[in-house]
């Protein structure tokens, strides 16, 4: 376990030295602030544009914003944060292939599972810290500006989006265990997600696919109940565990 802790710490230092840690923290703080800021500025923007739009024949009705408006903005922004996160860490394992450092680590006797476990731990911890920091900032500003109960099941909806990010991380680890380049691994993740997205158009199975978690936004307006998402949550957890186990098995067997 000493080796695992040491290698995990090394990965954190790598994220800090390369600027990825700082970039991620700034990104998630920015997203956390943007959600209530955009909601707060919406009436002013509508009022500013009302005159010009009226001249064009468009009439804008008065816009009322509240905590729900801000949380809806959070749900719109977090997929972009996921994309940036995946772009930053899609090569967390494949970079070791390309630089030849993986061979050196294995030659020193470091077990393969510890390498993959450290990579997964660091990625998961960074996603967890960044995501919930952004969530907490949005929650805090919403309480400060509106302090209302316009949004329902906030933490349930937040948990769904968080789980979606963890699922994508396990996909990155799985594809990184299969492919030797970051581009190929990222392309495989994108294709896998696209396949899940397209399958989501099938009414019979859409509620059981990980992509259905994007519909957690409906919880905020009480258009759905948390119980409606229990099946897809359990399935997503099972798929994530299966992806992680497969990644360890494939990485242990592959040639470097």
PDB file of C-alpha atoms in Angstrom, residues 91-250:
ATOM      1  CA  UNK A  91      -4.286  10.727 -21.783  1.00  0.00           C
ATOM      2  CA  UNK A  92      -3.631  10.088 -18.094  1.00  0.00           C
ATOM      3  CA  UNK A  93      -2.517   6.513 -18.841  1.00  0.00           C
ATOM      4  CA  UNK A  94      -1.748   6.587 -22.560  1.00  0.00           C
ATOM      5  CA  UNK A  95       0.819   9.353 -22.020  1.00  0.00           C
ATOM      6  CA  UNK A  96       2.878   6.809 -20.090  1.00  0.00           C
ATOM      7  CA  UNK A  97       2.816   4.511 -23.152  1.00  0.00           C
ATOM      8  CA  UNK A  98       3.876   7.264 -25.519  1.00  0.00           C
ATOM      9  CA  UNK A  99       6.732   8.524 -23.335  1.00  0.00           C
ATOM     10  CA  UNK A 100       7.959   5.054 -22.427  1.00  0.00           C
ATOM     11  CA  UNK A 101       7.751   5.811 -18.703  1.00  0.00           C
ATOM     12  CA  UNK A 102       5.359   2.910 -18.143  1.00  0.00           C
ATOM     13  CA  UNK A 103       8.070   0.413 -19.084  1.00  0.00           C
ATOM     14  CA  UNK A 104      10.417   2.057 -16.584  1.00  0.00           C
ATOM     15  CA  UNK A 105       7.860   1.862 -13.776  1.00  0.00           C
ATOM     16  CA  UNK A 106       7.144  -1.800 -14.468  1.00  0.00           C
ATOM     17  CA  UNK A 107      10.866  -2.546 -14.613  1.00  0.00           C
ATOM     18  CA  UNK A 108      11.195  -1.120 -11.099  1.00  0.00           C
ATOM     19  CA  UNK A 109       8.676  -3.678  -9.866  1.00  0.00           C
ATOM     20  CA  UNK A 110       5.592  -1.478  -9.565  1.00  0.00           C
ATOM     21  CA  UNK A 111       2.481  -3.651  -9.957  1.00  0.00           C
ATOM     22  CA  UNK A 112       0.255  -2.808 -12.887  1.00  0.00           C
ATOM     23  CA  UNK A 113      -2.896  -2.682 -10.802  1.00  0.00           C
ATOM     24  CA  UNK A 114      -1.318  -0.047  -8.579  1.00  0.00           C
ATOM     25  CA  UNK A 115      -0.539   2.127 -11.597  1.00  0.00           C
ATOM     26  CA  UNK A 116      -4.114   1.948 -12.853  1.00  0.00           C
ATOM     27  CA  UNK A 117      -5.558   2.333  -9.350  1.00  0.00           C
ATOM     28  CA  UNK A 118      -3.502   5.478  -8.726  1.00  0.00           C
ATOM     29  CA  UNK A 119      -4.569   6.978 -12.058  1.00  0.00           C
ATOM     30  CA  UNK A 120      -8.211   6.194 -11.311  1.00  0.00           C
ATOM     31  CA  UNK A 121      -8.034   7.526  -7.754  1.00  0.00           C
ATOM     32  CA  UNK A 122      -6.499  10.828  -8.786  1.00  0.00           C
ATOM     33  CA  UNK A 123      -8.945  11.344 -11.628  1.00  0.00           C
ATOM     34  CA  UNK A 124     -11.910  10.432  -9.444  1.00  0.00           C
ATOM     35  CA  UNK A 125     -10.783  12.651  -6.564  1.00  0.00           C
ATOM     36  CA  UNK A 126     -10.212  15.637  -8.856  1.00  0.00           C
ATOM     37  CA  UNK A 127     -13.637  15.190 -10.442  1.00  0.00           C
ATOM     38  CA  UNK A 128     -15.245  14.827  -7.015  1.00  0.00           C
ATOM     39  CA  UNK A 129     -13.515  17.897  -5.571  1.00  0.00           C
ATOM     40  CA  UNK A 130     -14.127  20.083  -8.614  1.00  0.00           C
ATOM     41  CA  UNK A 131     -17.728  19.061  -9.182  1.00  0.00           C
ATOM     42  CA  UNK A 132     -18.917  19.429  -5.611  1.00  0.00           C
ATOM     43  CA  UNK A 133     -17.015  22.682  -5.194  1.00  0.00           C
ATOM     44  CA  UNK A 134     -18.893  24.082  -8.193  1.00  0.00           C
ATOM     45  CA  UNK A 135     -22.140  22.683  -6.794  1.00  0.00           C
ATOM     46  CA  UNK A 136     -21.485  24.230  -3.366  1.00  0.00           C
ATOM     47  CA  UNK A 137     -20.697  27.651  -4.858  1.00  0.00           C
ATOM     48  CA  UNK A 138     -23.923  27.624  -6.871  1.00  0.00           C
ATOM     49  CA  UNK A 139     -25.888  26.448  -3.831  1.00  0.00           C
ATOM     50  CA  UNK A 140     -24.374  29.162  -1.624  1.00  0.00           C
ATOM     51  CA  UNK A 141     -25.066  31.998  -4.049  1.00  0.00           C
ATOM     52  CA  UNK A 142     -28.592  30.724  -4.664  1.00  0.00           C
ATOM     53  CA  UNK A 143     -29.314  30.808  -0.940  1.00  0.00           C
ATOM     54  CA  UNK A 144     -27.810  34.302  -0.708  1.00  0.00           C
ATOM     55  CA  UNK A 145     -29.672  35.802  -3.683  1.00  0.00           C
ATOM     56  CA  UNK A 146     -33.043  34.039  -3.458  1.00  0.00           C
ATOM     57  CA  UNK A 147     -33.187  31.753  -0.413  1.00  0.00           C
ATOM     58  CA  UNK A 148     -36.263  30.076  -1.860  1.00  0.00           C
ATOM     59  CA  UNK A 149     -37.477  26.550  -2.420  1.00  0.00           C
ATOM     60  CA  UNK A 150     -38.235  26.957  -6.118  1.00  0.00           C
ATOM     61  CA  UNK A 151     -35.922  24.055  -7.000  1.00  0.00           C
ATOM     62  CA  UNK A 152     -36.780  20.586  -5.707  1.00  0.00           C
ATOM     63  CA  UNK A 153     -34.495  17.585  -5.177  1.00  0.00           C
ATOM     64  CA  UNK A 154     -31.347  19.657  -5.716  1.00  0.00           C
ATOM     65  CA  UNK A 155     -28.970  17.124  -4.190  1.00  0.00           C
ATOM     66  CA  UNK A 156     -30.591  14.189  -5.977  1.00  0.00           C
ATOM     67  CA  UNK A 157     -30.171  15.949  -9.322  1.00  0.00           C
ATOM     68  CA  UNK A 158     -26.601  16.897  -8.440  1.00  0.00           C
ATOM     69  CA  UNK A 159     -25.810  13.305  -7.527  1.00  0.00           C
ATOM     70  CA  UNK A 160     -27.045  12.077 -10.912  1.00  0.00           C
ATOM     71  CA  UNK A 161     -24.738  14.407 -12.828  1.00  0.00           C
ATOM     72  CA  UNK A 162     -21.861  13.492 -10.524  1.00  0.00           C
ATOM     73  CA  UNK A 163     -22.408   9.775 -11.175  1.00  0.00           C
ATOM     74  CA  UNK A 164     -22.479  10.456 -14.903  1.00  0.00           C
ATOM     75  CA  UNK A 165     -19.006  11.973 -14.621  1.00  0.00           C
ATOM     76  CA  UNK A 166     -17.710   8.946 -12.701  1.00  0.00           C
ATOM     77  CA  UNK A 167     -19.082   6.633 -15.396  1.00  0.00           C
ATOM     78  CA  UNK A 168     -17.216   8.584 -18.070  1.00  0.00           C
ATOM     79  CA  UNK A 169     -13.998   8.347 -16.025  1.00  0.00           C
ATOM     80  CA  UNK A 170     -14.301   4.552 -15.868  1.00  0.00           C
ATOM     81  CA  UNK A 171     -14.779   4.578 -19.647  1.00  0.00           C
ATOM     82  CA  UNK A 172     -11.567   6.588 -20.030  1.00  0.00           C
ATOM     83  CA  UNK A 173      -9.665   4.070 -17.897  1.00  0.00           C
ATOM     84  CA  UNK A 174     -11.116   1.144 -19.847  1.00  0.00           C
ATOM     85  CA  UNK A 175     -10.281   2.632 -23.244  1.00  0.00           C
ATOM     86  CA  UNK A 176      -6.828   3.639 -22.005  1.00  0.00           C
ATOM     87  CA  UNK A 177      -6.200   0.002 -21.086  1.00  0.00           C
ATOM     88  CA  UNK A 178      -7.161  -1.005 -24.629  1.00  0.00           C
ATOM     89  CA  UNK A 179      -5.530   1.719 -26.740  1.00  0.00           C
ATOM     90  CA  UNK A 180      -2.017   3.144 -26.543  1.00  0.00           C
ATOM     91  CA  UNK A 181      -2.713   6.721 -27.659  1.00  0.00           C
ATOM     92  CA  UNK A 182      -4.766   9.382 -25.942  1.00  0.00           C
ATOM     93  CA  UNK A 183      -6.515  10.274 -29.180  1.00  0.00           C
ATOM     94  CA  UNK A 184      -7.670   6.706 -29.770  1.00  0.00           C
ATOM     95  CA  UNK A 185      -8.840   6.329 -26.171  1.00  0.00           C
ATOM     96  CA  UNK A 186     -10.755   9.611 -26.311  1.00  0.00           C
ATOM     97  CA  UNK A 187     -12.317   8.679 -29.666  1.00  0.00           C
ATOM     98  CA  UNK A 188     -13.435   5.341 -28.215  1.00  0.00           C
ATOM     99  CA  UNK A 189     -15.009   7.115 -25.223  1.00  0.00           C
ATOM    100  CA  UNK A 190     -16.816   9.535 -27.541  1.00  0.00           C
ATOM    101  CA  UNK A 191     -18.067   6.670 -29.719  1.00  0.00           C
ATOM    102  CA  UNK A 192     -19.259   4.751 -26.656  1.00  0.00           C
ATOM    103  CA  UNK A 193     -21.122   7.774 -25.356  1.00  0.00           C
ATOM    104  CA  UNK A 194     -22.580   8.449 -28.814  1.00  0.00           C
ATOM    105  CA  UNK A 195     -23.833   4.856 -28.963  1.00  0.00           C
ATOM    106  CA  UNK A 196     -25.502   5.229 -25.562  1.00  0.00           C
ATOM    107  CA  UNK A 197     -26.990   8.558 -26.655  1.00  0.00           C
ATOM    108  CA  UNK A 198     -28.436   7.085 -29.863  1.00  0.00           C
ATOM    109  CA  UNK A 199     -29.824   4.073 -28.021  1.00  0.00           C
ATOM    110  CA  UNK A 200     -31.566   6.571 -25.769  1.00  0.00           C
ATOM    111  CA  UNK A 201     -33.984   7.291 -28.606  1.00  0.00           C
ATOM    112  CA  UNK A 202     -35.466   3.831 -28.109  1.00  0.00           C
ATOM    113  CA  UNK A 203     -38.376   4.334 -25.685  1.00  0.00           C
ATOM    114  CA  UNK A 204     -38.177   0.793 -24.318  1.00  0.00           C
ATOM    115  CA  UNK A 205     -34.643   1.151 -22.942  1.00  0.00           C
ATOM    116  CA  UNK A 206     -33.887   4.875 -22.663  1.00  0.00           C
ATOM    117  CA  UNK A 207     -34.676   4.997 -18.934  1.00  0.00           C
ATOM    118  CA  UNK A 208     -32.073   2.298 -18.251  1.00  0.00           C
ATOM    119  CA  UNK A 209     -29.099   3.875 -20.042  1.00  0.00           C
ATOM    120  CA  UNK A 210     -26.502   6.102 -18.321  1.00  0.00           C
ATOM    121  CA  UNK A 211     -27.353   8.968 -20.677  1.00  0.00           C
ATOM    122  CA  UNK A 212     -30.784   9.163 -19.024  1.00  0.00           C
ATOM    123  CA  UNK A 213     -29.054  10.775 -16.041  1.00  0.00           C
ATOM    124  CA  UNK A 214     -28.915  13.993 -18.069  1.00  0.00           C
ATOM    125  CA  UNK A 215     -32.674  14.148 -17.513  1.00  0.00           C
ATOM    126  CA  UNK A 216     -32.048  14.713 -13.802  1.00  0.00           C
ATOM    127  CA  UNK A 217     -32.804  18.368 -14.503  1.00  0.00           C
ATOM    128  CA  UNK A 218     -36.489  17.386 -14.464  1.00  0.00           C
ATOM    129  CA  UNK A 219     -36.130  16.673 -10.748  1.00  0.00           C
ATOM    130  CA  UNK A 220     -35.544  20.361 -10.080  1.00  0.00           C
ATOM    131  CA  UNK A 221     -38.989  21.333 -11.374  1.00  0.00           C
ATOM    132  CA  UNK A 222     -40.666  18.337  -9.678  1.00  0.00           C
ATOM    133  CA  UNK A 223     -41.426  16.928 -13.125  1.00  0.00           C
ATOM    134  CA  UNK A 224     -39.914  13.646 -11.901  1.00  0.00           C
ATOM    135  CA  UNK A 225     -39.256  11.911  -8.606  1.00  0.00           C
ATOM    136  CA  UNK A 226     -35.889  10.589  -7.347  1.00  0.00           C
ATOM    137  CA  UNK A 227     -37.372   7.081  -7.387  1.00  0.00           C
ATOM    138  CA  UNK A 228     -37.679   7.375 -11.170  1.00  0.00           C
ATOM    139  CA  UNK A 229     -33.880   7.422 -11.418  1.00  0.00           C
ATOM    140  CA  UNK A 230     -33.107   4.531  -9.067  1.00  0.00           C
ATOM    141  CA  UNK A 231     -32.988   1.891 -11.863  1.00  0.00           C
ATOM    142  CA  UNK A 232     -30.639   3.896 -14.086  1.00  0.00           C
ATOM    143  CA  UNK A 233     -28.460   4.804 -11.094  1.00  0.00           C
ATOM    144  CA  UNK A 234     -28.024   1.136 -10.167  1.00  0.00           C
ATOM    145  CA  UNK A 235     -27.359   0.179 -13.791  1.00  0.00           C
ATOM    146  CA  UNK A 236     -24.822   2.991 -14.224  1.00  0.00           C
ATOM    147  CA  UNK A 237     -23.001   1.922 -11.060  1.00  0.00           C
ATOM    148  CA  UNK A 238     -22.941  -1.680 -12.308  1.00  0.00           C
ATOM    149  CA  UNK A 239     -21.619  -0.612 -15.728  1.00  0.00           C
ATOM    150  CA  UNK A 240     -18.978   1.577 -14.093  1.00  0.00           C
ATOM    151  CA  UNK A 241     -17.784  -1.257 -11.852  1.00  0.00           C
ATOM    152  CA  UNK A 242     -17.727  -3.637 -14.829  1.00  0.00           C
ATOM    153  CA  UNK A 243     -15.724  -1.110 -16.866  1.00  0.00           C
ATOM    154  CA  UNK A 244     -13.263  -0.665 -14.014  1.00  0.00           C
ATOM    155  CA  UNK A 245     -12.802  -4.408 -13.489  1.00  0.00           C
ATOM    156  CA  UNK A 246     -12.361  -4.910 -17.240  1.00  0.00           C
ATOM    157  CA  UNK A 247      -9.767  -2.142 -17.308  1.00  0.00           C
ATOM    158  CA  UNK A 248      -7.704  -3.866 -14.589  1.00  0.00           C
ATOM    159  CA  UNK A 249      -7.923  -7.239 -16.348  1.00  0.00           C
ATOM    160  CA  UNK A 250      -7.003  -5.882 -19.784  1.00  0.00           C
TER     161      UNK A 250
END
